[in-house]
Coordinates of C-alpha atoms (C1' of nucleotides) in Angstrom, one line a residue:
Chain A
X1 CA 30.2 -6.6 19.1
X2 CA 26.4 -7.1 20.5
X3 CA 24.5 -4.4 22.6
X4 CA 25.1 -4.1 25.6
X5 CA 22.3 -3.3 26.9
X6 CA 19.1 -5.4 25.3
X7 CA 16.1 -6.6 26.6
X8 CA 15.6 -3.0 29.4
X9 CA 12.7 -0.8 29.0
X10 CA 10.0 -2.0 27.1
X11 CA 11.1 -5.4 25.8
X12 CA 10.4 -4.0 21.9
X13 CA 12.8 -4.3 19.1
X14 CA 15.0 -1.2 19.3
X15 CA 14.4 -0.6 15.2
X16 CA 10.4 -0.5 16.1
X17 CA 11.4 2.5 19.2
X18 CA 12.7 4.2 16.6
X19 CA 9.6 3.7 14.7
X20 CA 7.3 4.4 17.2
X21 CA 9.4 7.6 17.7
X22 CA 9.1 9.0 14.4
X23 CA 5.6 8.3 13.9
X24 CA 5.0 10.0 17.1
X25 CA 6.7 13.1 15.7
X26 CA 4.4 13.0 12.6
X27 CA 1.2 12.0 14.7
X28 CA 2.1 15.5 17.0
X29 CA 2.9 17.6 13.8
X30 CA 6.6 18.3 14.4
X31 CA 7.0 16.7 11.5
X32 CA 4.2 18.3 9.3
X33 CA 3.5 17.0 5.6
X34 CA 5.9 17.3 3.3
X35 CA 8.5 18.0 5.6
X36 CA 12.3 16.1 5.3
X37 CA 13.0 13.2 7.8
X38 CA 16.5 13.4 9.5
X39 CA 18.7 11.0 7.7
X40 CA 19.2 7.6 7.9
X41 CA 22.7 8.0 9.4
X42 CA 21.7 11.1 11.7
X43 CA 18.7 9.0 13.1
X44 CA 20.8 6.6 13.5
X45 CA 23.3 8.5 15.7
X46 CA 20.9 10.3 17.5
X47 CA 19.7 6.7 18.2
X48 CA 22.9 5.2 19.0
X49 CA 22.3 2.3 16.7
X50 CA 24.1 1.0 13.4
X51 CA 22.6 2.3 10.3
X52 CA 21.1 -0.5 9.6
X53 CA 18.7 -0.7 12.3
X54 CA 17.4 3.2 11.9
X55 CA 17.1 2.1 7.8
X56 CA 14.4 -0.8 9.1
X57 CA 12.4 1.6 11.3
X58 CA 12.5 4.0 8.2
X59 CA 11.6 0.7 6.2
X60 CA 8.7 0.7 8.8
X61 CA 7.0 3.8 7.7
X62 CA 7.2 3.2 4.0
X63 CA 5.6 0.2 4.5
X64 CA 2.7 2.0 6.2
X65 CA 2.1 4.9 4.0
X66 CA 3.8 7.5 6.6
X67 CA 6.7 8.6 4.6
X68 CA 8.3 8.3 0.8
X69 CA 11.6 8.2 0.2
X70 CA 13.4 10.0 -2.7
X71 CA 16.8 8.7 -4.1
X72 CA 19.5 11.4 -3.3
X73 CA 17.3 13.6 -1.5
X74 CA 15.9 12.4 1.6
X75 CA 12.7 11.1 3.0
X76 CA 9.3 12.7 3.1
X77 CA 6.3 12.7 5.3
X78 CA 3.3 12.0 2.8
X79 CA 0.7 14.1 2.0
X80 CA -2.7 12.5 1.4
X81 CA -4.2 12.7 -1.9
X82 CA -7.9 12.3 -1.7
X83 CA -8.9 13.5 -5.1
X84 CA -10.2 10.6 -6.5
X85 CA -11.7 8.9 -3.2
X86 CA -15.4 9.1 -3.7
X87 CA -15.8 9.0 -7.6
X88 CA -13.9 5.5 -7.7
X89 CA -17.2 4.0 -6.5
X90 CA -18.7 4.8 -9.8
X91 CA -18.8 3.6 -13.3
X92 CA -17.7 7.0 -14.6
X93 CA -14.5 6.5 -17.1
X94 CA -13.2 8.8 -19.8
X95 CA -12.7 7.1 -23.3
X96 CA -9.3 6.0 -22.2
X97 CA -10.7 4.7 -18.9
X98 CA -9.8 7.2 -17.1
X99 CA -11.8 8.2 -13.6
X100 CA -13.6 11.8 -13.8
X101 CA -13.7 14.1 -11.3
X102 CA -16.9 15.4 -10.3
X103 CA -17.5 19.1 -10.3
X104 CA -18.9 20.6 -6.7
X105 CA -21.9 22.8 -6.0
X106 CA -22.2 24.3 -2.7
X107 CA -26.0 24.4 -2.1
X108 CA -26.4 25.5 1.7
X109 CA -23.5 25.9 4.9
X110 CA -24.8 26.5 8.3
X111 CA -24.3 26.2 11.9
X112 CA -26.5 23.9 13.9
X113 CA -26.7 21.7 16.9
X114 CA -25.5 18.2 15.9
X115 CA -27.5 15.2 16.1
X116 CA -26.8 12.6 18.6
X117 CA -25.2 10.0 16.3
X118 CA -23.2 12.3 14.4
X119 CA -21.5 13.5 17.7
X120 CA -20.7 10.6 18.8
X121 CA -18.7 10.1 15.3
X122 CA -17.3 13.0 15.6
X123 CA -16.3 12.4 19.4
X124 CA -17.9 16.1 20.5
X125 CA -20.3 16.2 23.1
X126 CA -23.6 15.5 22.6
X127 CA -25.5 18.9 21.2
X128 CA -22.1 20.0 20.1
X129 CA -22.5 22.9 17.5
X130 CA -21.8 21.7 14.2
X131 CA -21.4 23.4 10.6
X132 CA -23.5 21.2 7.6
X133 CA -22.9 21.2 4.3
X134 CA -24.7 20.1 1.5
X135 CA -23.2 19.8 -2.0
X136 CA -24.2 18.2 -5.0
X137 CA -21.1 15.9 -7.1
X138 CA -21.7 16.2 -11.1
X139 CA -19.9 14.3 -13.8
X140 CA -20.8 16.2 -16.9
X141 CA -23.9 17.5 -15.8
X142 CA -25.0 13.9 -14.9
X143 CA -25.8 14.2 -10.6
X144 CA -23.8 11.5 -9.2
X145 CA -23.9 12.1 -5.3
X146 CA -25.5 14.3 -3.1
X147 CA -23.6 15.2 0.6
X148 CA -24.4 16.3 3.7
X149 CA -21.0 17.1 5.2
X150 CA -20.5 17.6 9.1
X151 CA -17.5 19.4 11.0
X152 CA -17.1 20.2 14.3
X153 CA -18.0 24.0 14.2
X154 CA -15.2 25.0 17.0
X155 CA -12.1 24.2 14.5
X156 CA -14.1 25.3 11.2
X157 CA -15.6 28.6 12.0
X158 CA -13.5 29.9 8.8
X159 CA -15.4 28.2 6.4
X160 CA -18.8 30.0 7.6
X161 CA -17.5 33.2 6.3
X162 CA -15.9 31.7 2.7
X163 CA -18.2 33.4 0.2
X164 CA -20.1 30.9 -2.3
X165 CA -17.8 31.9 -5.1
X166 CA -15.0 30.5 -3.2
X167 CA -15.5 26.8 -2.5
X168 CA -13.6 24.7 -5.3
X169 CA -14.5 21.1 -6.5
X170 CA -12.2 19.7 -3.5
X171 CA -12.8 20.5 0.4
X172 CA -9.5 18.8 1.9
X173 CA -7.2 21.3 0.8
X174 CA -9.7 24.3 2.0
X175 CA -9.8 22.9 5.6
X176 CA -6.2 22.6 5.3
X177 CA -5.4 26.6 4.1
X178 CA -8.5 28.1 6.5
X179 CA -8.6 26.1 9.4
X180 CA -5.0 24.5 9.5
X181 CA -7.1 20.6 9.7
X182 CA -5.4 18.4 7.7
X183 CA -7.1 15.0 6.8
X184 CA -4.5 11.9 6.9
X185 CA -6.9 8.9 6.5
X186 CA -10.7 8.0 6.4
X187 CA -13.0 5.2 6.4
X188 CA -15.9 4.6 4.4
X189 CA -18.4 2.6 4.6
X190 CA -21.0 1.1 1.6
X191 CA -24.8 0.6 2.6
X192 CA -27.7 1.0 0.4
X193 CA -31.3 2.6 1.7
X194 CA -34.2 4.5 0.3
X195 CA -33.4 8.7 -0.5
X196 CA -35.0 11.4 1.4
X197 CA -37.3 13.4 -0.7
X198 CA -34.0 15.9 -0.6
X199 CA -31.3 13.7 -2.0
X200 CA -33.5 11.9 -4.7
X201 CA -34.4 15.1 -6.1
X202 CA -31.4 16.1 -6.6
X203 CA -30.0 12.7 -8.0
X204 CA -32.8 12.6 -10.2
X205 CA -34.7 9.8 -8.2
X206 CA -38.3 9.3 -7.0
X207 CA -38.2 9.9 -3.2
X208 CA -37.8 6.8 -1.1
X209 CA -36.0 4.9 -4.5
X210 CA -32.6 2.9 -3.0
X211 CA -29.3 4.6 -3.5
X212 CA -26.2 4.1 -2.6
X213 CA -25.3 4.8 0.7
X214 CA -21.5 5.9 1.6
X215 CA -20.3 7.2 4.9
X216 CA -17.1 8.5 5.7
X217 CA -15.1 9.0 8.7
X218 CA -11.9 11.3 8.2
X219 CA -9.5 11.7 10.8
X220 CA -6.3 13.8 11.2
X221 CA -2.4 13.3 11.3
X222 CA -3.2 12.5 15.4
X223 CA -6.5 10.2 14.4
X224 CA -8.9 12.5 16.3
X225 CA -11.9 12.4 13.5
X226 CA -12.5 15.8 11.7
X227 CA -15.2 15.4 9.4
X228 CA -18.5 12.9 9.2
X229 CA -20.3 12.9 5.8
X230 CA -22.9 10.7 4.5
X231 CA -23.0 10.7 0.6
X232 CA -26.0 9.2 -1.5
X233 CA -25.2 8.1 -5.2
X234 CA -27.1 6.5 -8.1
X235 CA -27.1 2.6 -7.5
X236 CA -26.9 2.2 -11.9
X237 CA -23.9 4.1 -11.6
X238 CA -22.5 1.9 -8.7
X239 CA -19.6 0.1 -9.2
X240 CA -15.9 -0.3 -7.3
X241 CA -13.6 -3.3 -7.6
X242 CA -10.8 -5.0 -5.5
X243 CA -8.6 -7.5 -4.7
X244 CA -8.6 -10.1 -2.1
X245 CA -5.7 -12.4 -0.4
Chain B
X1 CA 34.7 -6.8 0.8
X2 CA 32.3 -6.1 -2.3
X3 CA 30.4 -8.8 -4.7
X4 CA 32.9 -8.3 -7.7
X5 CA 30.2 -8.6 -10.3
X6 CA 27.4 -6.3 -9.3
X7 CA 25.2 -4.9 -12.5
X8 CA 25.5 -7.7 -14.4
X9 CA 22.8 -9.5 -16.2
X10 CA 19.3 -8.3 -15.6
X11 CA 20.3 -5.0 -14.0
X12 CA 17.9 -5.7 -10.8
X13 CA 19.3 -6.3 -6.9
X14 CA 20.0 -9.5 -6.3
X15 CA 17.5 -9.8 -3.4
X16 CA 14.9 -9.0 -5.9
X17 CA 15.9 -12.0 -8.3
X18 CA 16.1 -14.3 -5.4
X19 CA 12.5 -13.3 -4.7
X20 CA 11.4 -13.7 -8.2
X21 CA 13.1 -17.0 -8.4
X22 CA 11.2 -18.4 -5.2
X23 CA 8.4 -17.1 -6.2
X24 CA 8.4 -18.9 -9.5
X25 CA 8.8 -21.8 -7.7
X26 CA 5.7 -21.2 -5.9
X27 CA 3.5 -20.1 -8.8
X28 CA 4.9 -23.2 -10.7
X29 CA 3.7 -25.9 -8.1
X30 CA 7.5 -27.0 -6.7
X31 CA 6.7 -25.2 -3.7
X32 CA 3.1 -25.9 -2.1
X33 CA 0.8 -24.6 0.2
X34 CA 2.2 -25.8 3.5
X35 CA 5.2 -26.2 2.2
X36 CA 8.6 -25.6 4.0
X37 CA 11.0 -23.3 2.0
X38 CA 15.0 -23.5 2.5
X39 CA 15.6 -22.1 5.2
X40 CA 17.7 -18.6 4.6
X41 CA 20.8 -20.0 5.1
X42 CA 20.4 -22.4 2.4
X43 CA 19.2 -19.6 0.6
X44 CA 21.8 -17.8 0.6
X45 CA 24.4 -20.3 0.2
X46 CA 22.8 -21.9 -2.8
X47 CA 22.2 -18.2 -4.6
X48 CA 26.2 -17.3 -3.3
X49 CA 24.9 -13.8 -0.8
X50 CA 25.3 -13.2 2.2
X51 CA 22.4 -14.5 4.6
X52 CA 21.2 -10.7 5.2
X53 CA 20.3 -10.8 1.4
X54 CA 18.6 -14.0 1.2
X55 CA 16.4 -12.4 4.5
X56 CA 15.5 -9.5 2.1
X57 CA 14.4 -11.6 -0.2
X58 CA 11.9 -13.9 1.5
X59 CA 11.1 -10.2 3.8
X60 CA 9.1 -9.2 0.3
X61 CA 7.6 -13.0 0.1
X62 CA 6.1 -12.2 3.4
X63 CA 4.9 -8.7 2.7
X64 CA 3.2 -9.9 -0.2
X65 CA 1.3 -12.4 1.5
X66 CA 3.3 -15.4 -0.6
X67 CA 4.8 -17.2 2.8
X68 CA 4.3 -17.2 6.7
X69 CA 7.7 -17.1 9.2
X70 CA 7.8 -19.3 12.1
X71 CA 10.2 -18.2 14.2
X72 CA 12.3 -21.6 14.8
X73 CA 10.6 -23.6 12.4
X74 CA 10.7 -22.4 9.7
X75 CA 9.3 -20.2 6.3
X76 CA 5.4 -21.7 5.0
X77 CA 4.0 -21.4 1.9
X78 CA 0.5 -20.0 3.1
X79 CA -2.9 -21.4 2.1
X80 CA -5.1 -18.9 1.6
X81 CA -8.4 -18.4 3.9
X82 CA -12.1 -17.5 2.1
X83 CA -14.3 -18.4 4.4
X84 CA -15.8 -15.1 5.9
X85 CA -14.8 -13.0 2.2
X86 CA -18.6 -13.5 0.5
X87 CA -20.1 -12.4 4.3
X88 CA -17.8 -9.4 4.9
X89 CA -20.2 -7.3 2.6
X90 CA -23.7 -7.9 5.0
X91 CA -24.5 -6.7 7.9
X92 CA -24.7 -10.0 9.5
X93 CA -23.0 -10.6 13.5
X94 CA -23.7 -12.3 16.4
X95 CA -24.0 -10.3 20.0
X96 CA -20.5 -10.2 20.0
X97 CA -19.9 -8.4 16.5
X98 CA -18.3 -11.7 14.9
X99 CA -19.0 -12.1 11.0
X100 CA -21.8 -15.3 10.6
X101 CA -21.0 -17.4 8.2
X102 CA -23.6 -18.5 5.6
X103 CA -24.7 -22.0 5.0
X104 CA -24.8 -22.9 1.7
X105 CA -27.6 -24.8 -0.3
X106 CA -27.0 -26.4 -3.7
X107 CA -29.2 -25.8 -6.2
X108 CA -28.3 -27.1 -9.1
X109 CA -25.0 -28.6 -10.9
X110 CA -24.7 -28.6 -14.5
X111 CA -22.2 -28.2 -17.6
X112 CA -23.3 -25.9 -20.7
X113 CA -22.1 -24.1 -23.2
X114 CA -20.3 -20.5 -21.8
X115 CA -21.7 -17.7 -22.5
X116 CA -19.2 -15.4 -24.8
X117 CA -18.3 -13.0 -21.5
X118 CA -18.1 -15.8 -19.2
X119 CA -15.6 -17.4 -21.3
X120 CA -13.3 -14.4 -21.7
X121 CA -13.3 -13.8 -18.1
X122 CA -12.0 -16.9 -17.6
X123 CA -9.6 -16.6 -20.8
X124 CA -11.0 -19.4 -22.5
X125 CA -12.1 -19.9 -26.0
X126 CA -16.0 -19.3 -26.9
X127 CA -18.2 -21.8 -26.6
X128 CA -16.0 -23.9 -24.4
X129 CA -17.7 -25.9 -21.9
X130 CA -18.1 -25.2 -18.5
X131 CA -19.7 -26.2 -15.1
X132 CA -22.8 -23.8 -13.8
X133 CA -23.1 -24.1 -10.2
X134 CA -25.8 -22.4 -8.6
X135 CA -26.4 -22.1 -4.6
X136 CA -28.0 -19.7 -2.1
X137 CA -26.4 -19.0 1.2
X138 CA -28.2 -18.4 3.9
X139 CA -27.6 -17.1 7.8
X140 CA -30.0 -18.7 10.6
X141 CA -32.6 -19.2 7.7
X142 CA -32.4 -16.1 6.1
X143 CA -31.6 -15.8 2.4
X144 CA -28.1 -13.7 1.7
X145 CA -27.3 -14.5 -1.5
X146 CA -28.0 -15.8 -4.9
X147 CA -25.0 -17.2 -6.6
X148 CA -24.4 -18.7 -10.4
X149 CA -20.6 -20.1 -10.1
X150 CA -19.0 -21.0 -13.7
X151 CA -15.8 -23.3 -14.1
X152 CA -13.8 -24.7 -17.2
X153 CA -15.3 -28.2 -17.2
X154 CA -12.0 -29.7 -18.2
X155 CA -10.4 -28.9 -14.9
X156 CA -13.1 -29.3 -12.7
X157 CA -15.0 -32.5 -14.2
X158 CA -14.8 -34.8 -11.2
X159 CA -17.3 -32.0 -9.7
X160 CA -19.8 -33.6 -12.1
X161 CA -20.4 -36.8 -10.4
X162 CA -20.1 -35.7 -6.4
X163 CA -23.6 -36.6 -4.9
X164 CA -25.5 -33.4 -3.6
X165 CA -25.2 -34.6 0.2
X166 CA -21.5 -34.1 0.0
X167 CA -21.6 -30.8 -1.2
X168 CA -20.6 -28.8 1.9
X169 CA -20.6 -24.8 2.5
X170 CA -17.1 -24.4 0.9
X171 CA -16.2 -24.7 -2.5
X172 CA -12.7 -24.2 -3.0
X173 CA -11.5 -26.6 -0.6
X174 CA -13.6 -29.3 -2.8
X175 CA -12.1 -27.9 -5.6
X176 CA -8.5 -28.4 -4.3
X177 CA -9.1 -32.2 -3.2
X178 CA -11.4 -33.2 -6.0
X179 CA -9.6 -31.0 -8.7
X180 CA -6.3 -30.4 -7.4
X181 CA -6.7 -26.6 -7.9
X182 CA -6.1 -23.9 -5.5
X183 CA -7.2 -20.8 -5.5
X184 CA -4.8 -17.9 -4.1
X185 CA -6.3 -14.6 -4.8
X186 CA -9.8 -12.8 -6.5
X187 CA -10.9 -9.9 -7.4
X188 CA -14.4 -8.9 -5.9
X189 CA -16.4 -6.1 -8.1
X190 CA -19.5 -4.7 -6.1
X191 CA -22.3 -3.5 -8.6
X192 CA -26.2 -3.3 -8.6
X193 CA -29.1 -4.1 -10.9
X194 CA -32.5 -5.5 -10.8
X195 CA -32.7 -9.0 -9.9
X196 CA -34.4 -11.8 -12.9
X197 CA -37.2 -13.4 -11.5
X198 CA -34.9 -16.8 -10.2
X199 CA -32.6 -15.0 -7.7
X200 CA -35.2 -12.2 -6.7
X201 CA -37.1 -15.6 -5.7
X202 CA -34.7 -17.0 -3.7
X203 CA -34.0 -13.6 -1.8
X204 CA -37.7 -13.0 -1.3
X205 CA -37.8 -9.9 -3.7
X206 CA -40.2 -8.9 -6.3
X207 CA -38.6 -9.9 -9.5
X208 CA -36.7 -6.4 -11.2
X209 CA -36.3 -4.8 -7.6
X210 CA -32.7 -3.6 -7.1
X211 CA -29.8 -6.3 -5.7
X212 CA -26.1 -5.6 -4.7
X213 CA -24.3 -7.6 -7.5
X214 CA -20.8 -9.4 -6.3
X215 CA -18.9 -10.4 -9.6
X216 CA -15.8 -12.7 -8.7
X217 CA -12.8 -13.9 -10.6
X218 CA -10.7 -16.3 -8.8
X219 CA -7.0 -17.2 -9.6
X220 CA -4.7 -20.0 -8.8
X221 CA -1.1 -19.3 -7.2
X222 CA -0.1 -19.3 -11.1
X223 CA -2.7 -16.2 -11.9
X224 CA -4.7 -17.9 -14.6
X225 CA -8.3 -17.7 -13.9
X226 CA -10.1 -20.6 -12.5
X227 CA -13.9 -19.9 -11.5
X228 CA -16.0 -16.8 -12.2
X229 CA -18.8 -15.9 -10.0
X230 CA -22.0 -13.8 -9.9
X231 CA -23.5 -13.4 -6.6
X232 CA -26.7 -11.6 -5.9
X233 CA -27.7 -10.1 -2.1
X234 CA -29.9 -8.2 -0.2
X235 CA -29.7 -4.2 -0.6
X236 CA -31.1 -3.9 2.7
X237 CA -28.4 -6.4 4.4
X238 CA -25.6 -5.1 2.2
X239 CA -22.7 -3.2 4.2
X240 CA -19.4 -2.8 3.8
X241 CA -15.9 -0.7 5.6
X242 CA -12.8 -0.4 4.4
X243 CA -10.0 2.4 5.2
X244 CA -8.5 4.3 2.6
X245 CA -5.1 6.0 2.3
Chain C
dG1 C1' 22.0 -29.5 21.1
dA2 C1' 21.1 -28.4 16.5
dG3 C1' 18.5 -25.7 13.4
dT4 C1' 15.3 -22.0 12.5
dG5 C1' 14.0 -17.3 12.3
dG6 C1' 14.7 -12.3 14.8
dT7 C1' 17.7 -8.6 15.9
dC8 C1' 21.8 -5.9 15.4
dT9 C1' 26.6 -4.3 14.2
dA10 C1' 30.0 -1.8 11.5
dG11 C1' 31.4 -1.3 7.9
dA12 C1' 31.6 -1.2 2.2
dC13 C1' 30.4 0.6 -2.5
dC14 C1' 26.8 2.2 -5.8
dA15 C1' 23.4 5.6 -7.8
dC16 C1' 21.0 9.8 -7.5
dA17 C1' 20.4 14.9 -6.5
dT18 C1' 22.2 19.4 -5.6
dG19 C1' 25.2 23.2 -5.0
Chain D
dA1 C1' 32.3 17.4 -3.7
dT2 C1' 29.0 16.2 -0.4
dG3 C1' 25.1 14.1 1.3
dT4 C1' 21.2 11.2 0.5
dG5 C1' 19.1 6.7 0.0
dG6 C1' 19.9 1.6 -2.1
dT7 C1' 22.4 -2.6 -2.0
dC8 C1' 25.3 -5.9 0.2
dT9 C1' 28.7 -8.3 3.3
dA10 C1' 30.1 -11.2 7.1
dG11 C1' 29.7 -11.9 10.9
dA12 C1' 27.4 -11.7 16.2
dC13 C1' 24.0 -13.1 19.8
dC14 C1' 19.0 -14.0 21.1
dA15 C1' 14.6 -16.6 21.2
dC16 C1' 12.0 -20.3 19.7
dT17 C1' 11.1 -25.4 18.3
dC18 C1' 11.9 -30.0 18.3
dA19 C1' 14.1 -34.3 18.8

DNA sequence: GAGTGGTCTAGACCACATG
DNA sequence: ATGTGGTCTAGACCACTCA
């Protein structure tokens, strides 16, 4: 037996509606991190569609990094997992090869009225009040990036009021418990230009020496961006690898 | 009805040895770029599963960038595309934000002795010979980069005796008409360090002032190594996005 | 019209996880 | 024992390409 009813609506494969259905669901946060899919078979009643067909729009989100499934127990909605994101640009291994994390120090937050650019980045009005941060990243004592950090202030006003002693090595997981932001993806960006007297001291430089140069844009579960940071690193330490094709 | 022998043999889902067999096939030679595969009937006739399994199996070709579908033709075996993937790391587009692409100059053509490194990069014994290409590639006059290119001589000898005027901005299509060797996929490495006095030349820098170093090995569709590169570039050009997670 | 890939059905049995 | 995902069957019709 074949469909009845085909080609109505919007023309699309009825596996990638249920797709677009369920990734709709995790872009609105009804189906938060962590959280269990409906089954295969239940989507695929509640779709009116053989199992076969809800299996290839669950298919769909694996491929894309959405969800993981697990054998015998269901399928999950990923959680991100930034923890190595910024020191994988550097040659910084263990004996074993291993990457290092960098330890965090928190050396000033404050509210202020955001620059033009960063605004615009961020996708707040111009003038938009904005909370900065600046840390320095150390591997073993050795400075390895220096961050200014910028959050729109409206859905981060917790952080203002976290005591020094508090902030850990990782800020994804703090947004996440104070301000309920949750960071899915981000982009980054390489460049290279000459440090400000700030940032050089700190990495050790002579002011106006070229450092490494790596923005990031981070976004949430529903791609609105959450966070802008521009992060300045030692260019001998420099160093990130990938494949091509 | 049900296969009646399921876990024999290697254990693994018989989609998954399908795609391992047609892969072979394409890392072997007997299926070329270009190339038409069987089409998934065939498929699954001549491997004895049903036509849904033989699908599967040329599905994971697909994802893994091995073959192209086109819908009533047929299933290609793709050539892979290089051109913009030394440009992607500058800062270089026209009005309309599309990537330039560098012309390339020849400098100099010669076969030595490899350097120890060199020759394990490209997994072949010390001392072996190989060819030493060096170029700089350039955008509306300006000088991008700086690169030293190193080949086994014995599979890329007829390089030798091609007259500079018929060098063009390409190399690997040259190496696949003159050599017969394709390159598939390569892994980039982004580094810096202070330019020698020959490329800071040819970039206009001082000689010792910081570069963005682009290290290459390149692969054939059967992963052994065929060309290992060095290129140096501008810091002040250098720029580069990618998304993460 | 014949052949190709693209979508979909309606089942089956297997392997894993949990109560 | 029950429910989950993982593999597989044996078909169907649709959409596209080419002779």
């Amino acid at each position: 037996m074949q469909a009845t009813a085909r080609q109505d609506e919007t023309r699309s494969p009825r596996y990638y509606r249920i797709y677009q259905a369920l990734l709709s669901e995790i872009q609105h946060g009804d189906l938060k991190p962590g959280d269990v899919l409906p089954s295969e078979m239940n989507i695929a009643q509640s779709h009116g569609v053989a199992p076969g067909t809800a299996r290839k729009a669950v298919d769909m989100l694996v491929d894309r990094g959405w969800v993981e499934r697990q054998h015998g127990k269901g399928t999950f909605v990923r959680r991100a997992d930034f923890s190595h994101s910024l020191a994988r640009f550097f040659r910084l291994t263990d004996r074993e090869g291993v990457q290092l994390h960098p330890k965090s120090e928190l050396l000033e937050i404050r509210a202020l009225e955001g620059a033009a650019e960063i605004c615009r980045q961020l996708e707040v009005p111009e003038k938009s009040e904005l909370i900065e941060i600046e840390r320095v990243r150390r591997v073993d004592e050795v400075p390895l990036l220096h961050e200014m950090i910028y959050l729109p202030s409206a859905r981060f006003l917790p952080l203002l009021s976290l005591p020094t002693k508090e902030w850990g090595d990782l800020l994804y997981p703090l947004y996440e418990q104070l301000c309920g932001e949750v960071v899915f993806r981000a982009t980054d960006t390489l460049s290279a230009g000459p440090a400000p007297a700030g940032p050089a001291h700190y990495l050790g430089q002579a002011p106006g020496s070229q450092v490494i140069e790596i923005t990031r844009l981070a976004r949430g579960y529903d791609e609105r961006p959450l966070e802008w940071r521009l992060s300045r690193g030692r260019l001998d330490l420099f160093h990130y690898s990938f494949d091509i094709r």
